[in-house]
C-alpha cells in the first residue's frame, strides 16, 4: 500500500523517514483559498475543471471517500418490511458485499474520469492506480497547523503560463497574478513564522513578484532544462535558468534530473554561478543516479521514494568509507615495510623516518596535499595520489611532478 500524494499523511511519513523538507504545489480556488493540488485540472470532478473554477467546498467535496450504500430492496414487500423495522426503532441489517469496496470505488472513480483530458493522455490520475491509501485534499493552512514546525516547506507556486493554458484547453483567464502571490504570502507570514520555508515556481513572473514583494524567504526557479517544449525563453534551458536566477538574485535553480544525470559536471556549472543546485524527477528515485549528482556537489534532490534513496546513499557512504580505510592501512603498512627493509644501523632514525613517511601518506589519502618529510621519489609521483589544484570553466587542472610532467591529466 502507498500513501496518496499531496495528503497530510504522506507529508508526515516523508518527514519521519528523514526528509528535511516536503515539497507541494499550491493553487487558489475560486474563493481565493490556497489549496494543495498538483495538476491544473481536477479530473476527479469528471470534467476538465481547473482548480480556480471550484470553490473550496467543491474542491474538498471531490476528494471525500464514498461510503457504500446499502443494497436496494429486491421487491416492494422487502421495502415495506424494512420501513416497518425502521419505524419500530430497529436498524435494518445491511447486506454483505461480495465485491471489494475499495476496488469498486477505484473503478467508479476511473469510470468518472475516463473522458477527461489528463486521464485520456496518461491512462491514470494521481492516486487512481495501484493500491493506495487515499485521504482528503488539504489546504495550505491545514499544512501549517498539522505538520511539525521542524519540517521545512518547499512551496511550489502553481500558476499556468499562457502556453500551458492552451495545451490544457483551459480558459485564458485565471486568478490575477498579484492577487495569487499576495494571498499565499499573507497565509505564509501569518502561520509560518517559525518554519523554514522556500518558494519555487516554473513561472518566471511568479519568481519576480515573490522577489519584489518580500525579502526574507528564498526563491528557487524551476526549469525543465530543455526536456519539454515551453513558451517562455526564460524557461527553455538550464543555461537560461541560470541567467534568469542570477539576474534577479534568486537562491538557485531546480532542474529536471535528466541533464544532470547525463552530464554531472553541470552541477558545478550551476554552483560556480553562485546558485544553489537542486534536481527533481523520476530519475531521482534511483540511488545510483542520485549518488552521481551528490558526488558533484548537488545541494538537494527532490524524490518520491525517501526511504529507498536514504538507504542507498547510506550504504554507498559506508562502502566508500570502508574502502578508504582499507587503502590507507595497506599503503601505510607497505611504506613502513619498505623503510624497515632499507634501514641503516641507527634504528631510531629509521623509525622516525617511517613515522614521518607513514603520516604523510595517510594525510594525502585524507585529502591533504603534499607529504610531510623528505622523499626520494618526488620525481615519480604515482597517478593514484594525483590531485586537482584548480578548475577552468569546470575542467579540472591536475598537479604535476617536479619536472613539469603531466600527472593523470592536463596541466595549464
XYZ file of C-alpha atoms in Angstrom:
412
model
C 0.000 0.000 0.000
C 1.202 3.518 -0.752
C 0.098 6.847 0.668
C -1.852 9.204 -1.552
C 0.135 12.124 -2.938
C -0.408 15.677 -1.660
C -2.005 14.454 1.561
C -1.180 15.271 5.167
C -0.376 11.604 5.856
C 2.155 11.397 3.021
C 3.988 14.527 4.194
C 4.191 13.291 7.790
C 5.512 9.927 6.577
C 8.175 11.626 4.439
C 9.323 13.688 7.425
C 9.510 10.596 9.625
C 11.700 8.886 7.009
C 14.301 11.653 7.161
C 13.177 14.301 4.662
C 14.338 17.795 5.671
C 11.683 19.491 3.548
C 8.402 18.459 1.952
C 7.561 19.853 -1.487
C 3.988 20.531 -2.574
C 2.036 22.577 -5.110
C -0.186 25.486 -4.085
C -3.069 26.839 -6.184
C -6.016 29.124 -5.428
C -9.665 28.135 -5.510
C -12.384 30.343 -6.931
C -12.917 31.916 -3.485
C -9.154 32.583 -3.131
C -8.201 29.856 -0.656
C -4.703 28.302 -1.091
C -5.073 24.536 -1.571
C -2.628 21.693 -2.227
C -3.072 20.091 -5.663
C -0.570 19.095 -8.347
C -2.386 19.275 -11.694
C -4.096 22.277 -13.213
C -7.243 20.249 -13.997
C -9.237 18.461 -11.283
C -10.208 15.357 -13.248
C -11.835 13.801 -10.191
C -14.834 16.017 -10.932
C -15.473 14.055 -14.129
C -14.798 17.106 -16.309
C -11.744 19.213 -17.132
C -12.296 21.698 -14.322
C -9.356 23.987 -13.420
C -8.731 24.439 -9.701
C -9.530 28.160 -9.879
C -13.069 27.416 -11.141
C -14.004 25.457 -7.995
C -14.864 26.865 -4.577
C -13.105 25.414 -1.544
C -16.230 23.476 -0.605
C -16.472 21.948 -4.068
C -12.747 21.135 -4.166
C -12.768 19.320 -0.816
C -16.003 17.517 -1.657
C -14.394 15.946 -4.732
C -11.884 14.021 -2.615
C -14.300 12.750 0.016
C -14.356 8.975 0.183
C -17.594 7.363 -0.815
C -19.336 5.303 1.819
C -21.044 2.239 0.382
C -24.803 2.396 0.288
C -27.000 -0.486 1.372
C -28.431 -2.529 -1.449
C -31.762 -1.535 -2.919
C -34.618 -3.835 -1.818
C -35.353 -6.540 -4.383
C -39.131 -6.280 -4.061
C -41.808 -3.923 -2.691
C -42.500 -6.467 0.061
C -38.950 -6.232 1.371
C -39.162 -2.447 1.202
C -42.277 -2.444 3.381
C -40.608 -4.753 5.910
C -37.520 -2.518 6.089
C -39.645 0.625 6.518
C -41.630 -1.098 9.253
C -38.465 -2.113 11.106
C -37.118 1.428 10.916
C -40.394 2.841 12.236
C -40.279 0.369 15.103
C -36.794 1.512 16.086
C -34.983 -1.488 14.650
C -31.953 -0.754 12.487
C -32.079 -2.646 9.181
C -29.296 -5.155 8.720
C -27.005 -4.103 5.867
C -26.404 -6.608 3.157
C -22.989 -8.158 2.801
C -20.770 -7.169 -0.118
C -19.241 -9.772 -2.366
C -17.074 -7.180 -4.129
C -14.143 -5.378 -2.545
C -15.438 -1.876 -1.736
C -12.056 -0.216 -2.288
C -11.663 -1.712 -5.747
C -15.235 -0.873 -6.623
C -14.725 2.720 -5.538
C -11.492 2.956 -7.564
C -13.279 1.541 -10.597
C -16.069 4.064 -10.183
C -13.516 6.877 -9.994
C -11.800 5.714 -13.184
C -15.158 5.456 -14.893
C -15.948 9.013 -13.880
C -12.596 10.350 -15.126
C -12.310 8.355 -18.356
C -13.454 11.242 -20.574
C -11.156 13.865 -19.041
C -8.073 15.149 -20.820
C -5.432 14.000 -18.310
C -6.915 10.517 -17.992
C -7.048 10.058 -21.764
C -3.388 11.086 -22.132
C -1.923 9.124 -19.199
C -4.430 6.334 -18.638
C -4.469 7.188 -14.946
C -4.620 10.050 -12.492
C -2.594 10.569 -9.321
C -3.852 8.241 -6.551
C -6.004 6.289 -9.012
C -3.700 3.357 -9.820
C -2.286 0.546 -7.720
C -3.013 0.004 -4.049
C -3.070 3.263 -2.171
C -4.405 4.829 0.994
C -6.445 7.804 -0.082
C -7.045 10.831 2.107
C -8.932 14.082 1.562
C -7.344 17.000 -0.268
C -5.956 19.653 2.026
C -5.317 23.383 2.298
C -2.137 25.369 2.938
C -3.473 26.470 6.311
C -4.030 22.871 7.363
C -0.467 22.021 6.338
C 0.911 24.690 8.651
C -1.269 23.583 11.548
C -0.853 19.794 11.322
C 2.808 19.333 10.389
C 5.562 19.859 13.000
C 7.446 23.154 12.710
C 10.706 21.214 12.383
C 9.648 20.171 8.877
C 10.595 22.703 6.220
C 8.242 23.626 3.368
C 9.221 23.913 -0.285
C 6.120 25.689 -1.584
C 5.773 25.441 -5.353
C 3.567 28.248 -6.641
C 1.487 26.591 -9.350
C 0.238 29.101 -11.902
C -0.363 28.315 -15.601
C 1.652 30.128 -18.235
C -0.128 31.037 -21.463
C 1.176 28.045 -23.430
C 0.117 25.716 -20.593
C -3.395 27.155 -20.618
C -3.608 26.465 -24.340
C -2.170 22.951 -24.005
C -4.700 22.065 -21.291
C -7.605 23.665 -23.203
C -8.157 25.969 -20.236
C -9.679 29.409 -20.344
C -7.063 32.107 -20.784
C -8.136 33.767 -17.564
C -7.188 32.759 -14.025
C -6.725 34.389 -10.636
C -4.890 37.679 -11.147
C -1.141 37.206 -10.710
C -0.613 39.771 -7.933
C -3.680 38.571 -6.068
C -2.415 34.985 -6.213
C 1.006 35.879 -4.811
C -0.390 38.239 -2.147
C -2.906 35.662 -0.887
C -0.275 32.950 -0.457
C 2.243 35.353 1.121
C -0.308 36.505 3.690
C -1.039 32.937 4.727
C 2.672 32.095 4.937
C 3.538 35.151 7.038
C 0.551 34.607 9.337
C 1.248 30.931 10.056
C 4.848 30.126 9.135
C 6.979 32.470 11.213
C 8.931 29.650 12.939
C 9.313 27.294 9.989
C 11.990 27.013 7.297
C 10.307 27.925 4.020
C 11.425 28.063 0.387
C 9.361 29.289 -2.553
C 9.710 27.799 -6.026
C 7.917 28.141 -9.352
C 8.167 27.270 -13.037
C 6.586 30.639 -13.824
C 9.311 33.329 -14.195
C 6.914 36.178 -13.371
C 5.847 34.459 -10.143
C 9.512 34.301 -9.113
C 9.919 38.002 -9.923
C 6.864 39.016 -7.884
C 7.982 36.913 -4.924
C 11.395 38.584 -5.092
C 9.890 42.089 -5.283
C 7.227 41.613 -2.594
C 9.284 40.002 0.177
C 12.998 39.909 1.072
C 13.213 37.150 3.669
C 12.113 33.863 2.051
C 14.486 32.394 -0.571
C 13.208 31.610 -4.073
C 14.161 28.784 -6.436
C 13.479 28.888 -10.167
C 12.130 25.586 -11.506
C 13.168 24.563 -15.007
C 12.508 21.612 -17.308
C 16.042 22.281 -18.608
C 15.012 21.713 -22.210
C 13.347 18.328 -21.631
C 9.947 19.619 -22.808
C 8.776 22.472 -25.053
C 7.886 25.769 -23.366
C 6.574 29.135 -24.500
C 8.881 31.358 -22.456
C 12.544 31.743 -23.404
C 13.471 32.153 -19.727
C 12.294 28.604 -19.070
C 13.698 26.998 -22.221
C 17.036 25.614 -20.971
C 19.319 25.214 -17.975
C 21.551 27.986 -19.333
C 18.603 30.405 -19.472
C 17.534 29.348 -15.991
C 21.000 30.136 -14.615
C 20.982 33.504 -16.369
C 17.498 34.397 -15.064
C 18.176 33.298 -11.467
C 21.498 35.177 -11.361
C 19.990 38.330 -12.860
C 17.251 38.583 -10.219
C 19.251 37.353 -7.207
C 17.261 34.158 -6.691
C 18.625 31.477 -4.376
C 19.127 28.895 -7.092
C 17.781 26.617 -9.793
C 15.736 23.424 -9.550
C 16.441 21.464 -12.723
C 14.997 18.317 -14.218
C 17.363 15.490 -13.285
C 17.970 14.221 -16.840
C 20.730 16.656 -17.902
C 22.453 16.453 -14.505
C 22.497 12.657 -14.643
C 23.784 12.556 -18.237
C 26.379 15.288 -17.572
C 27.019 15.552 -13.811
C 29.562 18.344 -14.351
C 26.597 20.683 -14.970
C 26.045 20.646 -11.213
C 29.328 22.511 -10.797
C 28.407 24.889 -13.612
C 25.311 25.933 -11.645
C 27.164 26.214 -8.349
C 30.055 28.187 -9.841
C 27.450 30.739 -10.925
C 26.776 31.377 -7.229
C 23.484 29.470 -7.211
C 22.088 26.567 -5.231
C 21.575 23.474 -7.404
C 18.601 21.145 -6.850
C 17.120 18.455 -9.092
C 13.750 16.719 -9.429
C 12.208 13.928 -11.500
C 11.668 10.183 -11.647
C 15.390 9.539 -12.178
C 15.930 10.693 -8.602
C 14.147 7.572 -7.373
C 17.265 5.587 -8.340
C 20.042 5.807 -5.688
C 22.724 5.348 -8.388
C 21.617 8.485 -10.235
C 21.281 10.438 -7.005
C 24.784 9.418 -5.918
C 26.132 10.577 -9.273
C 24.762 14.067 -8.566
C 25.825 14.060 -4.917
C 29.386 13.279 -5.980
C 29.426 16.518 -7.983
C 28.156 18.519 -5.009
C 24.434 18.945 -5.637
C 22.744 20.745 -2.742
C 19.460 18.792 -2.630
C 17.372 16.298 -4.575
C 13.583 16.049 -4.663
C 12.489 12.389 -4.522
C 9.368 10.270 -4.109
C 10.997 7.202 -2.504
C 12.563 8.880 0.526
C 13.410 5.661 2.378
C 14.921 3.920 -0.664
C 17.178 6.875 -1.507
C 18.237 7.318 2.101
C 19.208 3.647 2.366
C 21.027 3.753 -0.970
C 23.096 6.805 -0.070
C 23.903 5.490 3.406
C 25.054 2.136 2.043
C 27.260 3.853 -0.565
C 28.871 6.117 2.047
C 29.616 3.183 4.350
C 31.152 1.185 1.491
C 33.265 4.140 0.366
C 34.463 4.789 3.917
C 35.460 1.150 4.415
C 37.331 1.160 1.099
C 39.286 4.307 2.021
C 40.212 2.916 5.428
C 41.420 -0.328 3.841
C 43.529 1.501 1.241
C 45.042 3.770 3.901
C 46.009 0.804 6.058
C 47.572 -1.088 3.139
C 49.579 1.934 1.938
C 50.834 2.734 5.440
C 51.872 -0.874 6.030
C 53.657 -1.046 2.668
C 55.651 2.140 3.302
C 56.606 1.021 6.800
C 57.810 -2.358 5.449
C 59.899 -0.723 2.729
C 61.574 1.629 5.215
C 62.253 -1.227 7.609
C 63.917 -3.291 4.886
C 66.176 -0.385 3.931
C 67.038 0.756 7.460
C 70.607 1.620 8.453
C 72.458 0.867 11.680
C 70.637 3.601 13.547
C 67.218 2.046 14.265
C 65.824 5.170 15.962
C 66.431 7.333 12.888
C 64.769 4.721 10.691
C 61.724 4.581 12.953
C 61.398 8.357 12.851
C 61.580 8.409 9.059
C 58.997 5.621 8.842
C 56.637 7.545 11.098
C 57.024 10.726 9.067
C 56.524 8.943 5.758
C 53.540 6.989 7.062
C 51.876 10.128 8.407
C 52.458 11.864 5.101
C 50.865 9.039 3.162
C 47.797 8.934 5.397
C 47.309 12.696 5.175
C 47.455 12.506 1.397
C 44.823 9.773 1.451
C 42.605 12.017 3.557
C 42.907 14.818 1.026
C 45.813 16.847 2.479
C 48.020 17.962 -0.389
C 51.689 17.095 -0.082
C 53.651 14.645 2.038
C 55.388 15.681 5.196
C 59.087 14.978 5.443
C 61.700 14.293 2.724
C 61.009 11.835 -0.076
C 63.399 10.331 -2.606
C 60.626 9.644 -5.137
C 59.255 13.160 -5.704
C 60.032 12.926 -9.440
C 57.843 9.838 -9.831
C 54.554 10.878 -8.244
C 52.181 7.914 -8.714
C 48.882 8.654 -10.520
C 46.750 7.347 -7.661
C 47.684 10.340 -5.474
C 47.472 12.960 -8.244
C 45.396 15.890 -7.064
C 43.249 18.600 -8.627
C 44.736 22.006 -7.892
C 42.297 24.233 -9.798
C 39.492 24.293 -12.376
C 38.867 26.315 -15.544
C 35.191 26.521 -16.501
C 34.615 23.290 -14.629
C 37.556 21.473 -16.261
C 39.900 20.036 -13.598
C 43.579 21.058 -13.555
C 45.853 18.370 -12.120
C 49.168 18.669 -10.314
C 52.494 17.922 -11.989
C 55.753 16.425 -10.760
C 58.910 18.490 -10.221
C 59.907 18.110 -13.882
C 56.633 19.562 -15.093
C 55.387 16.266 -16.484
C 51.611 15.751 -16.671
C 50.167 13.590 -13.908
C 46.858 11.862 -14.754
C 45.542 14.832 -16.730
C 46.315 18.128 -18.385
C 48.396 20.874 -16.791
C 47.622 24.505 -17.704
